[in-house]
Amino acid sequence: MISPAHVRAMAAYNAEMNRRTYDAAATLTDAQRRKDGGAFFGTIHATLCHLLWGDSIWMHRFAGWERPAGGIAESTRLVEGWDELRAARTALDARMREWAAGLAPANLEGDLTWFSGATGREMRRPRWLLITHMFNHQTHHRGQVHALLTRMGARTGDTDLPWVIAEADWS
């Protein structure tokens, strides 16, 4: 079982790493961000769109937020423009941090039931496990973006959790 403090720390890490990732990506041209680099979703832009979609769909399930358009197949085209994508990411990260700040242990208990478009069936899993999955999913795909950025000479700086977030975010 995870704690509300763990969720707050992961939301802070997610927001800071997204800031660093978007800052690094902003040093590239739009053509570079849209160049297929062999990542699972191909490009930096497409992968960042998928992450925005993925976080949005999980927050829809966890907290009743607006459901993002489309499914996984359309997630890579969620936001067309770079400035709009970056603004949407910043806004979502702020909302996720607010959500995490308001969690109590009871919010992490029990199961969540939802219809999964990926599996084509209703799913039921422990809420704490799904929240952990959301943060793990972010790190997984952001790591792919990090590799593409590094290949193009852009740098995000340190990515190690204990050195990225402030002590106030884990205590």
mmCIF file with all atom_site columns, C-alpha atoms in Angstrom:
data_model
loop_
_atom_site.group_PDB
_atom_site.id
_atom_site.type_symbol
_atom_site.label_atom_id
_atom_site.label_alt_id
_atom_site.label_comp_id
_atom_site.label_asym_id
_atom_site.label_entity_id
_atom_site.label_seq_id
_atom_site.pdbx_PDB_ins_code
_atom_site.Cartn_x
_atom_site.Cartn_y
_atom_site.Cartn_z
_atom_site.occupancy
_atom_site.B_iso_or_equiv
_atom_site.pdbx_formal_charge
_atom_site.auth_seq_id
_atom_site.auth_comp_id
_atom_site.auth_asym_id
_atom_site.auth_atom_id
_atom_site.pdbx_PDB_model_num
ATOM 1   C CA . MET A 1 1   ? 0.000   0.000  0.000   1.00 0.00 ? 1   MET A CA 1
ATOM 2   C CA . ILE A 1 2   ? 1.199   3.505  -0.761  1.00 0.00 ? 2   ILE A CA 1
ATOM 3   C CA . SER A 1 3   ? 0.606   6.609  1.337   1.00 0.00 ? 3   SER A CA 1
ATOM 4   C CA . PRO A 1 4   ? -0.686  10.086 0.508   1.00 0.00 ? 4   PRO A CA 1
ATOM 5   C CA . ALA A 1 5   ? 2.889   11.330 1.071   1.00 0.00 ? 5   ALA A CA 1
ATOM 6   C CA . HIS A 1 6   ? 4.097   8.952  -1.638  1.00 0.00 ? 6   HIS A CA 1
ATOM 7   C CA . VAL A 1 7   ? 1.483   10.252 -4.072  1.00 0.00 ? 7   VAL A CA 1
ATOM 8   C CA . ARG A 1 8   ? 2.427   13.855 -3.276  1.00 0.00 ? 8   ARG A CA 1
ATOM 9   C CA . ALA A 1 9   ? 6.105   13.062 -3.882  1.00 0.00 ? 9   ALA A CA 1
ATOM 10  C CA . MET A 1 10  ? 5.356   11.367 -7.196  1.00 0.00 ? 10  MET A CA 1
ATOM 11  C CA . ALA A 1 11  ? 3.094   14.214 -8.329  1.00 0.00 ? 11  ALA A CA 1
ATOM 12  C CA . ALA A 1 12  ? 5.875   16.695 -7.495  1.00 0.00 ? 12  ALA A CA 1
ATOM 13  C CA . TYR A 1 13  ? 8.452   14.575 -9.342  1.00 0.00 ? 13  TYR A CA 1
ATOM 14  C CA . ASN A 1 14  ? 6.142   14.246 -12.343 1.00 0.00 ? 14  ASN A CA 1
ATOM 15  C CA . ALA A 1 15  ? 5.554   18.002 -12.514 1.00 0.00 ? 15  ALA A CA 1
ATOM 16  C CA . GLU A 1 16  ? 9.239   18.868 -12.196 1.00 0.00 ? 16  GLU A CA 1
ATOM 17  C CA . MET A 1 17  ? 10.389  16.271 -14.716 1.00 0.00 ? 17  MET A CA 1
ATOM 18  C CA . ASN A 1 18  ? 7.721   17.393 -17.152 1.00 0.00 ? 18  ASN A CA 1
ATOM 19  C CA . ARG A 1 19  ? 8.950   20.975 -16.744 1.00 0.00 ? 19  ARG A CA 1
ATOM 20  C CA . ARG A 1 20  ? 12.534  19.881 -17.430 1.00 0.00 ? 20  ARG A CA 1
ATOM 21  C CA . THR A 1 21  ? 11.458  17.692 -20.354 1.00 0.00 ? 21  THR A CA 1
ATOM 22  C CA . TYR A 1 22  ? 9.399   20.440 -21.981 1.00 0.00 ? 22  TYR A CA 1
ATOM 23  C CA . ASP A 1 23  ? 12.180  22.988 -21.399 1.00 0.00 ? 23  ASP A CA 1
ATOM 24  C CA . ALA A 1 24  ? 14.654  20.683 -23.150 1.00 0.00 ? 24  ALA A CA 1
ATOM 25  C CA . ALA A 1 25  ? 12.213  19.937 -25.972 1.00 0.00 ? 25  ALA A CA 1
ATOM 26  C CA . ALA A 1 26  ? 11.603  23.658 -26.458 1.00 0.00 ? 26  ALA A CA 1
ATOM 27  C CA . THR A 1 27  ? 15.251  24.027 -27.523 1.00 0.00 ? 27  THR A CA 1
ATOM 28  C CA . LEU A 1 28  ? 14.468  21.878 -30.573 1.00 0.00 ? 28  LEU A CA 1
ATOM 29  C CA . THR A 1 29  ? 12.597  22.813 -33.708 1.00 0.00 ? 29  THR A CA 1
ATOM 30  C CA . ASP A 1 30  ? 9.074   21.606 -34.268 1.00 0.00 ? 30  ASP A CA 1
ATOM 31  C CA . ALA A 1 31  ? 10.416  19.342 -37.023 1.00 0.00 ? 31  ALA A CA 1
ATOM 32  C CA . GLN A 1 32  ? 12.855  17.754 -34.563 1.00 0.00 ? 32  GLN A CA 1
ATOM 33  C CA . ARG A 1 33  ? 10.085  17.202 -32.008 1.00 0.00 ? 33  ARG A CA 1
ATOM 34  C CA . ARG A 1 34  ? 8.018   15.513 -34.727 1.00 0.00 ? 34  ARG A CA 1
ATOM 35  C CA . LYS A 1 35  ? 10.823  13.393 -36.187 1.00 0.00 ? 35  LYS A CA 1
ATOM 36  C CA . ASP A 1 36  ? 10.293  9.670  -35.698 1.00 0.00 ? 36  ASP A CA 1
ATOM 37  C CA . GLY A 1 37  ? 13.060  8.555  -33.396 1.00 0.00 ? 37  GLY A CA 1
ATOM 38  C CA . GLY A 1 38  ? 11.961  4.951  -32.956 1.00 0.00 ? 38  GLY A CA 1
ATOM 39  C CA . ALA A 1 39  ? 10.242  5.354  -29.589 1.00 0.00 ? 39  ALA A CA 1
ATOM 40  C CA . PHE A 1 40  ? 7.048   3.380  -28.979 1.00 0.00 ? 40  PHE A CA 1
ATOM 41  C CA . PHE A 1 41  ? 4.918   6.343  -30.098 1.00 0.00 ? 41  PHE A CA 1
ATOM 42  C CA . GLY A 1 42  ? 7.553   7.502  -32.585 1.00 0.00 ? 42  GLY A CA 1
ATOM 43  C CA . THR A 1 43  ? 8.160   11.159 -31.865 1.00 0.00 ? 43  THR A CA 1
ATOM 44  C CA . ILE A 1 44  ? 8.726   13.447 -28.912 1.00 0.00 ? 44  ILE A CA 1
ATOM 45  C CA . HIS A 1 45  ? 5.506   15.339 -29.663 1.00 0.00 ? 45  HIS A CA 1
ATOM 46  C CA . ALA A 1 46  ? 3.411   12.186 -30.056 1.00 0.00 ? 46  ALA A CA 1
ATOM 47  C CA . THR A 1 47  ? 4.790   10.638 -26.874 1.00 0.00 ? 47  THR A CA 1
ATOM 48  C CA . LEU A 1 48  ? 4.161   13.806 -24.867 1.00 0.00 ? 48  LEU A CA 1
ATOM 49  C CA . CYS A 1 49  ? 0.602   13.907 -26.242 1.00 0.00 ? 49  CYS A CA 1
ATOM 50  C CA . HIS A 1 50  ? 0.096   10.288 -25.182 1.00 0.00 ? 50  HIS A CA 1
ATOM 51  C CA . LEU A 1 51  ? 1.348   11.095 -21.684 1.00 0.00 ? 51  LEU A CA 1
ATOM 52  C CA . LEU A 1 52  ? -1.045  14.023 -21.403 1.00 0.00 ? 52  LEU A CA 1
ATOM 53  C CA . TRP A 1 53  ? -3.877  11.768 -22.552 1.00 0.00 ? 53  TRP A CA 1
ATOM 54  C CA . GLY A 1 54  ? -2.850  8.927  -20.214 1.00 0.00 ? 54  GLY A CA 1
ATOM 55  C CA . ASP A 1 55  ? -2.670  11.159 -17.142 1.00 0.00 ? 55  ASP A CA 1
ATOM 56  C CA . SER A 1 56  ? -5.987  12.746 -18.099 1.00 0.00 ? 56  SER A CA 1
ATOM 57  C CA . ILE A 1 57  ? -7.767  9.406  -18.509 1.00 0.00 ? 57  ILE A CA 1
ATOM 58  C CA . TRP A 1 58  ? -6.480  8.176  -15.152 1.00 0.00 ? 58  TRP A CA 1
ATOM 59  C CA . MET A 1 59  ? -7.487  11.405 -13.423 1.00 0.00 ? 59  MET A CA 1
ATOM 60  C CA . HIS A 1 60  ? -10.907 11.048 -15.034 1.00 0.00 ? 60  HIS A CA 1
ATOM 61  C CA . ARG A 1 61  ? -11.133 7.630  -13.382 1.00 0.00 ? 61  ARG A CA 1
ATOM 62  C CA . PHE A 1 62  ? -9.648  8.658  -10.029 1.00 0.00 ? 62  PHE A CA 1
ATOM 63  C CA . ALA A 1 63  ? -11.282 12.040 -9.536  1.00 0.00 ? 63  ALA A CA 1
ATOM 64  C CA . GLY A 1 64  ? -14.040 12.454 -12.127 1.00 0.00 ? 64  GLY A CA 1
ATOM 65  C CA . TRP A 1 65  ? -12.151 15.010 -14.216 1.00 0.00 ? 65  TRP A CA 1
ATOM 66  C CA . GLU A 1 66  ? -13.157 15.578 -17.830 1.00 0.00 ? 66  GLU A CA 1
ATOM 67  C CA . ARG A 1 67  ? -12.429 12.572 -20.024 1.00 0.00 ? 67  ARG A CA 1
ATOM 68  C CA . PRO A 1 68  ? -9.921  13.269 -22.791 1.00 0.00 ? 68  PRO A CA 1
ATOM 69  C CA . ALA A 1 69  ? -10.992 12.720 -26.388 1.00 0.00 ? 69  ALA A CA 1
ATOM 70  C CA . GLY A 1 70  ? -10.303 9.447  -28.153 1.00 0.00 ? 70  GLY A CA 1
ATOM 71  C CA . GLY A 1 71  ? -8.492  6.347  -27.085 1.00 0.00 ? 71  GLY A CA 1
ATOM 72  C CA . ILE A 1 72  ? -4.902  5.168  -27.075 1.00 0.00 ? 72  ILE A CA 1
ATOM 73  C CA . ALA A 1 73  ? -4.695  5.167  -30.878 1.00 0.00 ? 73  ALA A CA 1
ATOM 74  C CA . GLU A 1 74  ? -5.722  8.842  -31.031 1.00 0.00 ? 74  GLU A CA 1
ATOM 75  C CA . SER A 1 75  ? -3.752  9.888  -27.942 1.00 0.00 ? 75  SER A CA 1
ATOM 76  C CA . THR A 1 76  ? -0.661  10.805 -29.959 1.00 0.00 ? 76  THR A CA 1
ATOM 77  C CA . ARG A 1 77  ? -2.629  13.522 -31.738 1.00 0.00 ? 77  ARG A CA 1
ATOM 78  C CA . LEU A 1 78  ? -4.399  14.927 -28.676 1.00 0.00 ? 78  LEU A CA 1
ATOM 79  C CA . VAL A 1 79  ? -2.916  18.428 -29.056 1.00 0.00 ? 79  VAL A CA 1
ATOM 80  C CA . GLU A 1 80  ? -1.529  19.698 -32.361 1.00 0.00 ? 80  GLU A CA 1
ATOM 81  C CA . GLY A 1 81  ? 0.406   22.819 -31.378 1.00 0.00 ? 81  GLY A CA 1
ATOM 82  C CA . TRP A 1 82  ? 3.524   22.832 -29.220 1.00 0.00 ? 82  TRP A CA 1
ATOM 83  C CA . ASP A 1 83  ? 2.537   25.871 -27.143 1.00 0.00 ? 83  ASP A CA 1
ATOM 84  C CA . GLU A 1 84  ? -0.932  24.424 -26.492 1.00 0.00 ? 84  GLU A CA 1
ATOM 85  C CA . LEU A 1 85  ? 0.562   21.052 -25.531 1.00 0.00 ? 85  LEU A CA 1
ATOM 86  C CA . ARG A 1 86  ? 2.991   22.655 -23.117 1.00 0.00 ? 86  ARG A CA 1
ATOM 87  C CA . ALA A 1 87  ? 0.269   24.815 -21.541 1.00 0.00 ? 87  ALA A CA 1
ATOM 88  C CA . ALA A 1 88  ? -2.040  21.797 -21.162 1.00 0.00 ? 88  ALA A CA 1
ATOM 89  C CA . ARG A 1 89  ? 0.750   19.795 -19.508 1.00 0.00 ? 89  ARG A CA 1
ATOM 90  C CA . THR A 1 90  ? 1.554   22.595 -17.059 1.00 0.00 ? 90  THR A CA 1
ATOM 91  C CA . ALA A 1 91  ? -2.108  22.992 -16.134 1.00 0.00 ? 91  ALA A CA 1
ATOM 92  C CA . LEU A 1 92  ? -2.630  19.252 -15.689 1.00 0.00 ? 92  LEU A CA 1
ATOM 93  C CA . ASP A 1 93  ? 0.457   18.916 -13.502 1.00 0.00 ? 93  ASP A CA 1
ATOM 94  C CA . ALA A 1 94  ? -0.769  21.733 -11.248 1.00 0.00 ? 94  ALA A CA 1
ATOM 95  C CA . ARG A 1 95  ? -4.166  20.052 -10.913 1.00 0.00 ? 95  ARG A CA 1
ATOM 96  C CA . MET A 1 96  ? -2.544  16.683 -10.173 1.00 0.00 ? 96  MET A CA 1
ATOM 97  C CA . ARG A 1 97  ? -0.452  18.242 -7.409  1.00 0.00 ? 97  ARG A CA 1
ATOM 98  C CA . GLU A 1 98  ? -3.572  19.820 -5.908  1.00 0.00 ? 98  GLU A CA 1
ATOM 99  C CA . TRP A 1 99  ? -5.375  16.473 -6.098  1.00 0.00 ? 99  TRP A CA 1
ATOM 100 C CA . ALA A 1 100 ? -2.440  14.701 -4.422  1.00 0.00 ? 100 ALA A CA 1
ATOM 101 C CA . ALA A 1 101 ? -2.280  17.332 -1.678  1.00 0.00 ? 101 ALA A CA 1
ATOM 102 C CA . GLY A 1 102 ? -5.889  16.600 -0.750  1.00 0.00 ? 102 GLY A CA 1
ATOM 103 C CA . LEU A 1 103 ? -5.589  12.814 -0.523  1.00 0.00 ? 103 LEU A CA 1
ATOM 104 C CA . ALA A 1 104 ? -6.226  10.940 2.688   1.00 0.00 ? 104 ALA A CA 1
ATOM 105 C CA . PRO A 1 105 ? -5.297  7.289  3.298   1.00 0.00 ? 105 PRO A CA 1
ATOM 106 C CA . ALA A 1 106 ? -8.912  6.292  2.640   1.00 0.00 ? 106 ALA A CA 1
ATOM 107 C CA . ASN A 1 107 ? -8.616  7.678  -0.912  1.00 0.00 ? 107 ASN A CA 1
ATOM 108 C CA . LEU A 1 108 ? -6.036  4.992  -1.673  1.00 0.00 ? 108 LEU A CA 1
ATOM 109 C CA . GLU A 1 109 ? -8.083  2.070  -0.385  1.00 0.00 ? 109 GLU A CA 1
ATOM 110 C CA . GLY A 1 110 ? -10.519 -0.156 -2.204  1.00 0.00 ? 110 GLY A CA 1
ATOM 111 C CA . ASP A 1 111 ? -10.814 -1.071 -5.833  1.00 0.00 ? 111 ASP A CA 1
ATOM 112 C CA . LEU A 1 112 ? -11.510 0.973  -8.926  1.00 0.00 ? 112 LEU A CA 1
ATOM 113 C CA . THR A 1 113 ? -13.689 -0.480 -11.647 1.00 0.00 ? 113 THR A CA 1
ATOM 114 C CA . TRP A 1 114 ? -13.604 0.948  -15.176 1.00 0.00 ? 114 TRP A CA 1
ATOM 115 C CA . PHE A 1 115 ? -14.059 -0.081 -18.779 1.00 0.00 ? 115 PHE A CA 1
ATOM 116 C CA . SER A 1 116 ? -10.679 -0.451 -20.452 1.00 0.00 ? 116 SER A CA 1
ATOM 117 C CA . GLY A 1 117 ? -10.582 0.406  -24.130 1.00 0.00 ? 117 GLY A CA 1
ATOM 118 C CA . ALA A 1 118 ? -7.145  -1.262 -24.314 1.00 0.00 ? 118 ALA A CA 1
ATOM 119 C CA . THR A 1 119 ? -8.501  -4.634 -23.170 1.00 0.00 ? 119 THR A CA 1
ATOM 120 C CA . GLY A 1 120 ? -12.071 -4.195 -24.401 1.00 0.00 ? 120 GLY A CA 1
ATOM 121 C CA . ARG A 1 121 ? -13.543 -5.189 -21.051 1.00 0.00 ? 121 ARG A CA 1
ATOM 122 C CA . GLU A 1 122 ? -14.377 -4.015 -17.572 1.00 0.00 ? 122 GLU A CA 1
ATOM 123 C CA . MET A 1 123 ? -11.399 -4.040 -15.219 1.00 0.00 ? 123 MET A CA 1
ATOM 124 C CA . ARG A 1 124 ? -11.114 -3.954 -11.448 1.00 0.00 ? 124 ARG A CA 1
ATOM 125 C CA . ARG A 1 125 ? -7.863  -3.291 -9.602  1.00 0.00 ? 125 ARG A CA 1
ATOM 126 C CA . PRO A 1 126 ? -6.768  -1.807 -6.251  1.00 0.00 ? 126 PRO A CA 1
ATOM 127 C CA . ARG A 1 127 ? -6.841  1.979  -6.370  1.00 0.00 ? 127 ARG A CA 1
ATOM 128 C CA . TRP A 1 128 ? -3.325  2.287  -4.870  1.00 0.00 ? 128 TRP A CA 1
ATOM 129 C CA . LEU A 1 129 ? -1.949  -0.011 -7.588  1.00 0.00 ? 129 LEU A CA 1
ATOM 130 C CA . LEU A 1 130 ? -3.534  2.055  -10.363 1.00 0.00 ? 130 LEU A CA 1
ATOM 131 C CA . ILE A 1 131 ? -2.165  5.313  -8.947  1.00 0.00 ? 131 ILE A CA 1
ATOM 132 C CA . THR A 1 132 ? 1.263   3.666  -8.827  1.00 0.00 ? 132 THR A CA 1
ATOM 133 C CA . HIS A 1 133 ? 0.758   2.557  -12.437 1.00 0.00 ? 133 HIS A CA 1
ATOM 134 C CA . MET A 1 134 ? -0.070  6.111  -13.544 1.00 0.00 ? 134 MET A CA 1
ATOM 135 C CA . PHE A 1 135 ? 3.215   7.444  -12.165 1.00 0.00 ? 135 PHE A CA 1
ATOM 136 C CA . ASN A 1 136 ? 5.170   4.454  -13.492 1.00 0.00 ? 136 ASN A CA 1
ATOM 137 C CA . HIS A 1 137 ? 3.614   4.973  -16.945 1.00 0.00 ? 137 HIS A CA 1
ATOM 138 C CA . GLN A 1 138 ? 4.739   8.615  -16.893 1.00 0.00 ? 138 GLN A CA 1
ATOM 139 C CA . THR A 1 139 ? 8.301   7.673  -16.024 1.00 0.00 ? 139 THR A CA 1
ATOM 140 C CA . HIS A 1 140 ? 8.398   4.936  -18.662 1.00 0.00 ? 140 HIS A CA 1
ATOM 141 C CA . HIS A 1 141 ? 7.347   7.110  -21.598 1.00 0.00 ? 141 HIS A CA 1
ATOM 142 C CA . ARG A 1 142 ? 9.150   10.221 -20.342 1.00 0.00 ? 142 ARG A CA 1
ATOM 143 C CA . GLY A 1 143 ? 12.285  8.056  -20.338 1.00 0.00 ? 143 GLY A CA 1
ATOM 144 C CA . GLN A 1 144 ? 11.703  7.391  -24.033 1.00 0.00 ? 144 GLN A CA 1
ATOM 145 C CA . VAL A 1 145 ? 11.385  11.132 -24.643 1.00 0.00 ? 145 VAL A CA 1
ATOM 146 C CA . HIS A 1 146 ? 14.540  11.690 -22.597 1.00 0.00 ? 146 HIS A CA 1
ATOM 147 C CA . ALA A 1 147 ? 16.443  9.291  -24.869 1.00 0.00 ? 147 ALA A CA 1
ATOM 148 C CA . LEU A 1 148 ? 15.192  11.121 -27.972 1.00 0.00 ? 148 LEU A CA 1
ATOM 149 C CA . LEU A 1 149 ? 16.108  14.497 -26.468 1.00 0.00 ? 149 LEU A CA 1
ATOM 150 C CA . THR A 1 150 ? 19.573  13.283 -25.520 1.00 0.00 ? 150 THR A CA 1
ATOM 151 C CA . ARG A 1 151 ? 20.121  11.926 -29.020 1.00 0.00 ? 151 ARG A CA 1
ATOM 152 C CA . MET A 1 152 ? 19.337  15.394 -30.391 1.00 0.00 ? 152 MET A CA 1
ATOM 153 C CA . GLY A 1 153 ? 21.636  17.159 -27.926 1.00 0.00 ? 153 GLY A CA 1
ATOM 154 C CA . ALA A 1 154 ? 18.962  18.551 -25.588 1.00 0.00 ? 154 ALA A CA 1
ATOM 155 C CA . ARG A 1 155 ? 19.425  18.115 -21.846 1.00 0.00 ? 155 ARG A CA 1
ATOM 156 C CA . THR A 1 156 ? 16.933  17.819 -18.992 1.00 0.00 ? 156 THR A CA 1
ATOM 157 C CA . GLY A 1 157 ? 19.431  17.810 -16.167 1.00 0.00 ? 157 GLY A CA 1
ATOM 158 C CA . ASP A 1 158 ? 19.324  15.294 -13.340 1.00 0.00 ? 158 ASP A CA 1
ATOM 159 C CA . THR A 1 159 ? 16.433  12.830 -13.347 1.00 0.00 ? 159 THR A CA 1
ATOM 160 C CA . ASP A 1 160 ? 17.062  11.017 -10.047 1.00 0.00 ? 160 ASP A CA 1
ATOM 161 C CA . LEU A 1 161 ? 14.043  11.240 -7.767  1.00 0.00 ? 161 LEU A CA 1
ATOM 162 C CA . PRO A 1 162 ? 15.849  12.022 -4.475  1.00 0.00 ? 162 PRO A CA 1
ATOM 163 C CA . TRP A 1 163 ? 17.642  15.009 -6.037  1.00 0.00 ? 163 TRP A CA 1
ATOM 164 C CA . VAL A 1 164 ? 14.786  16.338 -8.180  1.00 0.00 ? 164 VAL A CA 1
ATOM 165 C CA . ILE A 1 165 ? 12.078  17.048 -5.624  1.00 0.00 ? 165 ILE A CA 1
ATOM 166 C CA . ALA A 1 166 ? 12.342  19.297 -2.604  1.00 0.00 ? 166 ALA A CA 1
ATOM 167 C CA . GLU A 1 167 ? 12.175  17.857 0.894   1.00 0.00 ? 167 GLU A CA 1
ATOM 168 C CA . ALA A 1 168 ? 8.824   19.587 1.396   1.00 0.00 ? 168 ALA A CA 1
ATOM 169 C CA . ASP A 1 169 ? 7.418   17.347 -1.336  1.00 0.00 ? 169 ASP A CA 1
ATOM 170 C CA . TRP A 1 170 ? 8.168   14.102 0.450   1.00 0.00 ? 170 TRP A CA 1
ATOM 171 C CA . SER A 1 171 ? 7.784   14.998 4.101   1.00 0.00 ? 171 SER A CA 1
#
